[in-house]
Coordinates of C-alpha atoms and ligand atoms in Angstrom, one line a residue:
M1 CA 214.1 -213.3 161.8
Q2 CA 214.8 -216.7 160.3
T3 CA 217.1 -217.2 157.3
I4 CA 216.0 -219.8 155.0
S5 CA 217.8 -221.3 152.0
R6 CA 215.5 -224.3 151.1
L7 CA 212.4 -224.0 149.2
D8 CA 210.6 -226.7 151.2
T9 CA 211.5 -224.9 154.4
L10 CA 210.4 -221.7 153.0
R11 CA 206.9 -222.8 152.0
V12 CA 206.2 -224.0 155.5
A13 CA 207.7 -220.8 157.2
V14 CA 205.4 -218.6 154.9
A15 CA 202.5 -220.7 155.6
A16 CA 203.3 -220.2 159.3
L17 CA 203.4 -216.4 158.9
K18 CA 200.0 -216.4 157.0
N19 CA 198.4 -218.4 159.7
G20 CA 199.8 -216.3 162.6
G21 CA 201.9 -219.1 163.7
K22 CA 199.1 -221.6 164.2
P23 CA 198.8 -224.8 162.2
G24 CA 196.3 -225.1 159.3
N25 CA 194.3 -222.3 158.6
A26 CA 193.6 -221.7 162.3
N27 CA 194.1 -218.0 162.4
A28 CA 190.4 -216.4 163.5
D29 CA 190.9 -213.0 161.8
G30 CA 191.8 -214.8 158.5
P31 CA 195.3 -215.1 156.8
R32 CA 197.6 -212.4 157.6
T33 CA 199.2 -210.4 154.5
V34 CA 202.7 -211.0 153.5
A35 CA 205.0 -208.7 151.6
L36 CA 207.9 -209.7 149.5
V37 CA 211.0 -207.2 149.1
P38 CA 213.3 -208.8 146.2
T39 CA 217.0 -207.7 146.5
M40 CA 220.4 -208.8 145.5
G41 CA 221.8 -208.0 148.9
A42 CA 224.7 -205.4 149.7
L43 CA 221.7 -203.6 151.3
H44 CA 221.8 -199.9 152.1
D45 CA 219.1 -197.4 153.0
G46 CA 217.2 -197.6 149.8
H47 CA 216.6 -201.2 150.7
I48 CA 215.6 -200.6 154.1
A49 CA 213.1 -198.0 152.9
L50 CA 211.5 -200.7 150.9
V51 CA 211.2 -202.6 154.1
R52 CA 209.7 -200.0 156.1
A53 CA 207.3 -199.5 153.3
A54 CA 206.3 -203.2 153.2
K55 CA 205.9 -203.2 157.0
A56 CA 203.7 -200.3 156.9
R57 CA 201.2 -202.2 154.4
A58 CA 201.5 -205.9 155.3
D59 CA 201.4 -208.0 158.4
H60 CA 204.8 -209.6 157.6
V61 CA 207.8 -208.9 155.4
V62 CA 209.9 -211.6 153.5
V63 CA 213.0 -210.2 152.0
S64 CA 215.0 -212.4 149.4
I65 CA 218.7 -212.0 148.9
F66 CA 219.8 -213.6 145.6
V67 CA 222.5 -212.5 143.3
N68 CA 220.9 -213.4 140.1
P69 CA 223.4 -214.8 137.6
L70 CA 220.5 -214.9 134.7
Q71 CA 220.5 -211.1 134.9
F72 CA 224.2 -210.5 134.2
G73 CA 225.9 -210.4 130.9
P74 CA 229.0 -212.3 130.3
N75 CA 231.3 -209.1 130.7
E76 CA 229.5 -207.9 133.7
D77 CA 230.2 -207.7 137.4
L78 CA 228.7 -211.0 138.5
D79 CA 231.7 -212.1 140.5
A80 CA 232.5 -208.7 141.9
Y81 CA 229.0 -208.0 142.8
P82 CA 229.1 -207.4 146.8
R83 CA 228.0 -210.5 149.0
Q84 CA 227.7 -209.7 152.6
L85 CA 224.8 -212.1 153.8
E86 CA 225.7 -211.8 157.7
A87 CA 225.8 -208.0 157.6
D88 CA 222.7 -207.9 155.4
A89 CA 220.9 -210.1 157.8
R90 CA 221.6 -207.9 160.9
L91 CA 220.3 -204.8 158.8
L92 CA 217.1 -206.7 158.0
R93 CA 216.5 -208.0 161.7
A94 CA 216.9 -204.3 163.0
A95 CA 214.4 -203.2 160.3
G96 CA 212.0 -205.9 161.6
A97 CA 211.8 -208.1 158.5
D98 CA 210.1 -211.5 159.5
L99 CA 212.1 -213.7 157.1
L100 CA 215.1 -213.8 154.9
W101 CA 214.9 -216.0 151.7
A102 CA 218.5 -216.6 150.5
P103 CA 218.4 -219.5 148.3
T104 CA 221.5 -220.9 146.7
V105 CA 222.1 -220.8 142.7
E106 CA 221.5 -224.5 142.7
Q107 CA 218.2 -224.2 144.6
M108 CA 217.0 -221.5 142.0
Y109 CA 218.3 -222.9 139.0
P110 CA 218.8 -226.7 139.5
A111 CA 220.6 -228.7 136.6
G112 CA 218.5 -228.8 133.5
F113 CA 216.8 -225.5 134.3
A114 CA 215.6 -224.3 130.8
T115 CA 212.7 -221.9 131.1
T116 CA 212.8 -218.2 131.0
V117 CA 210.3 -215.3 131.0
S118 CA 210.6 -212.5 128.4
V119 CA 208.6 -209.4 128.4
G120 CA 208.5 -208.2 125.0
G121 CA 208.8 -204.6 123.9
L122 CA 209.6 -202.9 127.1
D123 CA 212.8 -205.0 127.3
A124 CA 214.0 -203.8 123.8
M125 CA 215.0 -200.2 124.8
L126 CA 217.0 -198.2 127.1
C127 CA 218.9 -200.7 129.6
G128 CA 217.7 -203.5 127.5
T129 CA 219.9 -202.4 124.4
A130 CA 223.1 -202.0 126.5
R131 CA 222.5 -205.3 128.6
P132 CA 220.7 -207.8 126.1
G133 CA 219.0 -210.6 128.2
H134 CA 219.3 -208.5 131.3
F135 CA 215.5 -208.1 131.7
D136 CA 214.7 -211.8 130.8
G137 CA 216.9 -212.6 133.7
V138 CA 215.1 -210.3 136.0
A139 CA 211.6 -211.3 134.9
T140 CA 212.5 -214.9 135.4
V141 CA 213.9 -214.6 138.6
V142 CA 211.1 -212.4 139.9
T143 CA 208.4 -214.8 138.8
K144 CA 210.1 -217.6 140.4
L145 CA 210.2 -215.4 143.7
F146 CA 206.7 -214.6 143.4
N147 CA 205.8 -218.5 143.0
Q148 CA 208.0 -219.4 145.7
V149 CA 207.0 -216.7 148.5
Q150 CA 203.4 -216.3 147.1
P151 CA 203.2 -212.8 148.6
D152 CA 200.2 -210.5 148.7
M153 CA 202.2 -207.6 147.5
A154 CA 205.9 -206.8 146.4
F155 CA 208.0 -203.8 146.7
F156 CA 210.6 -202.4 144.3
G157 CA 212.6 -199.3 144.1
E158 CA 211.5 -196.6 141.7
K159 CA 215.4 -196.1 141.1
D160 CA 215.2 -198.8 138.3
W161 CA 212.1 -197.5 136.6
Q162 CA 212.2 -199.6 133.6
Q163 CA 212.6 -202.7 135.8
L164 CA 209.4 -201.8 137.8
A165 CA 207.5 -201.3 134.4
I166 CA 208.6 -204.6 133.2
I167 CA 207.6 -206.4 136.5
R168 CA 204.2 -204.8 136.4
R169 CA 203.6 -205.9 132.9
C170 CA 204.7 -209.4 133.6
A171 CA 202.6 -209.7 136.6
R172 CA 199.7 -208.4 134.7
D173 CA 200.4 -210.6 131.6
L174 CA 201.1 -213.9 133.5
D175 CA 198.2 -213.6 135.8
L176 CA 200.6 -213.8 138.8
A177 CA 197.7 -214.1 141.3
H178 CA 199.8 -213.0 144.3
P179 CA 200.5 -210.3 143.6
R180 CA 198.6 -208.6 140.8
A181 CA 200.1 -205.6 139.0
E182 CA 198.3 -203.3 141.3
A183 CA 200.0 -205.1 144.2
I184 CA 203.5 -204.1 142.9
I185 CA 204.5 -201.0 144.7
G186 CA 207.3 -198.8 143.6
V187 CA 209.1 -197.0 146.5
P188 CA 210.6 -193.6 145.6
T189 CA 214.5 -193.6 145.3
V190 CA 216.6 -192.8 148.5
R191 CA 219.5 -190.4 147.8
E192 CA 222.7 -189.6 149.5
A193 CA 223.2 -186.1 150.8
D194 CA 224.3 -184.7 147.5
G195 CA 221.4 -186.3 145.8
L196 CA 223.2 -189.4 144.3
A197 CA 220.8 -192.2 144.0
M198 CA 221.6 -195.0 146.6
S199 CA 222.9 -198.2 144.9
S200 CA 224.9 -201.1 145.6
R201 CA 227.2 -200.3 142.7
N202 CA 228.1 -197.0 144.2
K203 CA 230.8 -199.0 146.0
Y204 CA 232.7 -199.2 142.9
L205 CA 233.5 -195.4 142.8
S206 CA 236.7 -193.9 144.0
A207 CA 236.6 -190.8 146.5
D208 CA 237.0 -188.5 143.3
Q209 CA 234.5 -190.3 141.2
R210 CA 232.0 -190.2 144.1
I211 CA 232.2 -186.5 144.0
A212 CA 231.7 -186.2 140.3
A213 CA 229.0 -188.6 140.4
G214 CA 226.8 -186.0 142.1
A215 CA 226.7 -184.2 138.8
L216 CA 224.2 -186.8 137.7
N217 CA 221.1 -185.7 139.7
R218 CA 222.1 -182.1 139.5
G219 CA 222.2 -182.1 135.7
M220 CA 218.8 -184.1 135.6
A221 CA 217.0 -181.5 137.8
G222 CA 218.3 -178.7 135.6
A223 CA 217.1 -180.6 132.5
I224 CA 213.7 -181.2 134.1
D225 CA 213.6 -177.5 134.9
R226 CA 214.2 -176.6 131.3
I227 CA 211.7 -179.1 129.8
V228 CA 208.8 -178.2 132.1
R229 CA 209.4 -174.6 131.0
G230 CA 208.6 -175.9 127.4
E231 CA 212.0 -176.4 125.8
D232 CA 212.1 -179.4 123.4
A233 CA 214.0 -182.4 125.0
G234 CA 216.5 -182.8 122.2
P235 CA 218.9 -179.9 122.7
V236 CA 218.2 -180.1 126.6
L237 CA 219.3 -183.7 126.8
A238 CA 222.4 -183.0 124.4
D239 CA 223.4 -180.5 126.9
L240 CA 223.0 -183.0 129.8
R241 CA 225.1 -185.6 128.1
E242 CA 227.9 -182.9 127.6
Q243 CA 227.7 -181.8 131.3
L244 CA 228.1 -185.5 132.4
R245 CA 231.1 -185.9 130.1
D246 CA 232.7 -182.8 131.6
A247 CA 232.0 -184.0 134.9
G248 CA 233.8 -187.1 134.4
F249 CA 231.3 -189.8 133.1
H250 CA 233.1 -191.5 130.2
K251 CA 229.8 -192.9 128.5
V252 CA 226.3 -192.0 128.6
D253 CA 224.1 -195.0 127.4
Y254 CA 220.9 -193.0 127.3
A255 CA 219.4 -189.8 128.7
D256 CA 215.7 -189.8 127.5
L257 CA 212.4 -188.2 128.1
R258 CA 210.0 -191.2 128.3
D259 CA 206.3 -191.9 128.9
A260 CA 206.3 -192.9 132.4
E261 CA 204.2 -196.2 131.8
T262 CA 204.8 -197.1 128.3
L263 CA 208.4 -195.9 128.2
V264 CA 207.8 -194.5 124.7
E265 CA 210.2 -191.6 123.8
L266 CA 208.9 -188.0 123.9
A267 CA 210.0 -185.0 122.2
R268 CA 208.8 -182.6 124.7
H269 CA 206.8 -182.3 128.0
D270 CA 202.9 -182.8 127.6
V271 CA 201.1 -181.5 130.6
G272 CA 198.6 -184.3 131.9
R273 CA 200.9 -187.1 130.5
P274 CA 203.3 -188.6 133.2
A275 CA 206.8 -188.7 132.1
R276 CA 210.2 -189.5 133.5
L277 CA 213.6 -188.5 132.5
L278 CA 215.8 -191.6 132.6
V279 CA 219.6 -191.8 132.6
A280 CA 222.1 -194.5 132.5
A281 CA 225.9 -193.4 132.5
H282 CA 229.3 -194.8 133.3
I283 CA 231.8 -193.5 135.6
G284 CA 234.8 -195.3 136.6
K285 CA 233.8 -199.1 137.0
A286 CA 230.1 -198.0 137.8
R287 CA 227.1 -197.8 135.3
L288 CA 224.9 -195.5 137.3
L289 CA 221.2 -195.3 136.8
D290 CA 218.8 -192.5 137.8
N291 CA 215.3 -191.4 136.9
M292 CA 213.0 -188.5 138.0
A293 CA 209.5 -187.5 137.4
V294 CA 209.2 -184.7 134.8
E295 CA 207.2 -182.1 136.8
P296 CA 207.7 -178.7 138.1
V297 CA 209.7 -178.6 141.4
F298 CA 208.4 -176.3 143.9
T299 CA 210.5 -174.6 146.4
A300 CA 209.7 -173.2 149.8
Q301 CA 209.5 -169.9 148.0
G302 CA 207.1 -171.1 145.5
Ligands
LIG401 O1 216.7 -204.8 141.6 C1 217.2 -205.8 141.9 O2 217.9 -205.7 143.0 C2 217.0 -207.1 141.1 O3 217.1 -206.9 139.8 C3 215.9 -207.9 141.5 C4 214.6 -207.2 141.3 C5 216.0 -208.3 143.0 C6 216.0 -209.2 140.7 O4 217.0 -209.9 140.9

């Protein structure tokens, strides 16, 4: 696996992957497919699941690692965000990635950089309210990554459901030819043994906070159970907020029932309309995100 931090070198290396290592367009079976897995590093099993999903669909996998300053607010954790390029590269090599694209900030945003991408509507709710400008930063860097790598498809975790919806909208609206919206593939959230969604920010939790954080997914599963049985979302979500506060979360930014695609808020579950329960809540120094499909959970007993 090659690690590349210059754009001109990246373009040559991606062209070689597409041509099966041959010069020009000399690959007899046509160009090979390339998948992109954008990340900010500090990789965990959730990221490795993205690489595996990408390997299952494409001939070659390019992973990007870039801690994107544009998506951090002034009082957020840009400086503290874990950076461990060597360790990440070892994990990616073991997972079978073909190329690691690790641009510098100067390479991504040269002096005078002045253009941003903004996905209206979807960015003005949920995390967009608590983190103004965050999704402009995400949409801008993801658009740049697509243009730089020119992948045939790209893989993102479902853990950040709003981000996934925004990236799909952006790819559709801007005719990002590679990849189109349908080539943006969401991969189910990977969870710890107690059900906590894996996140690079889980590193900020103390041992006690880590145990308490397990209340998030348990509370969400309980709320979904009540909502699919027909209870109105309002009182169920009020109970969920209270449970989270009792467990040690000091602030709940949102705990909402939303349409899975448009993210419009829903008052109750409507069979046949895909919905998600989305939560963002603070514990210790971490702001944890989670979301789950709102559908009946079938156990082995039925
Ligand atoms: O989900 C992330 O890790 C980031 O938001 C992304 C998509 C890599 C853009 O910086």
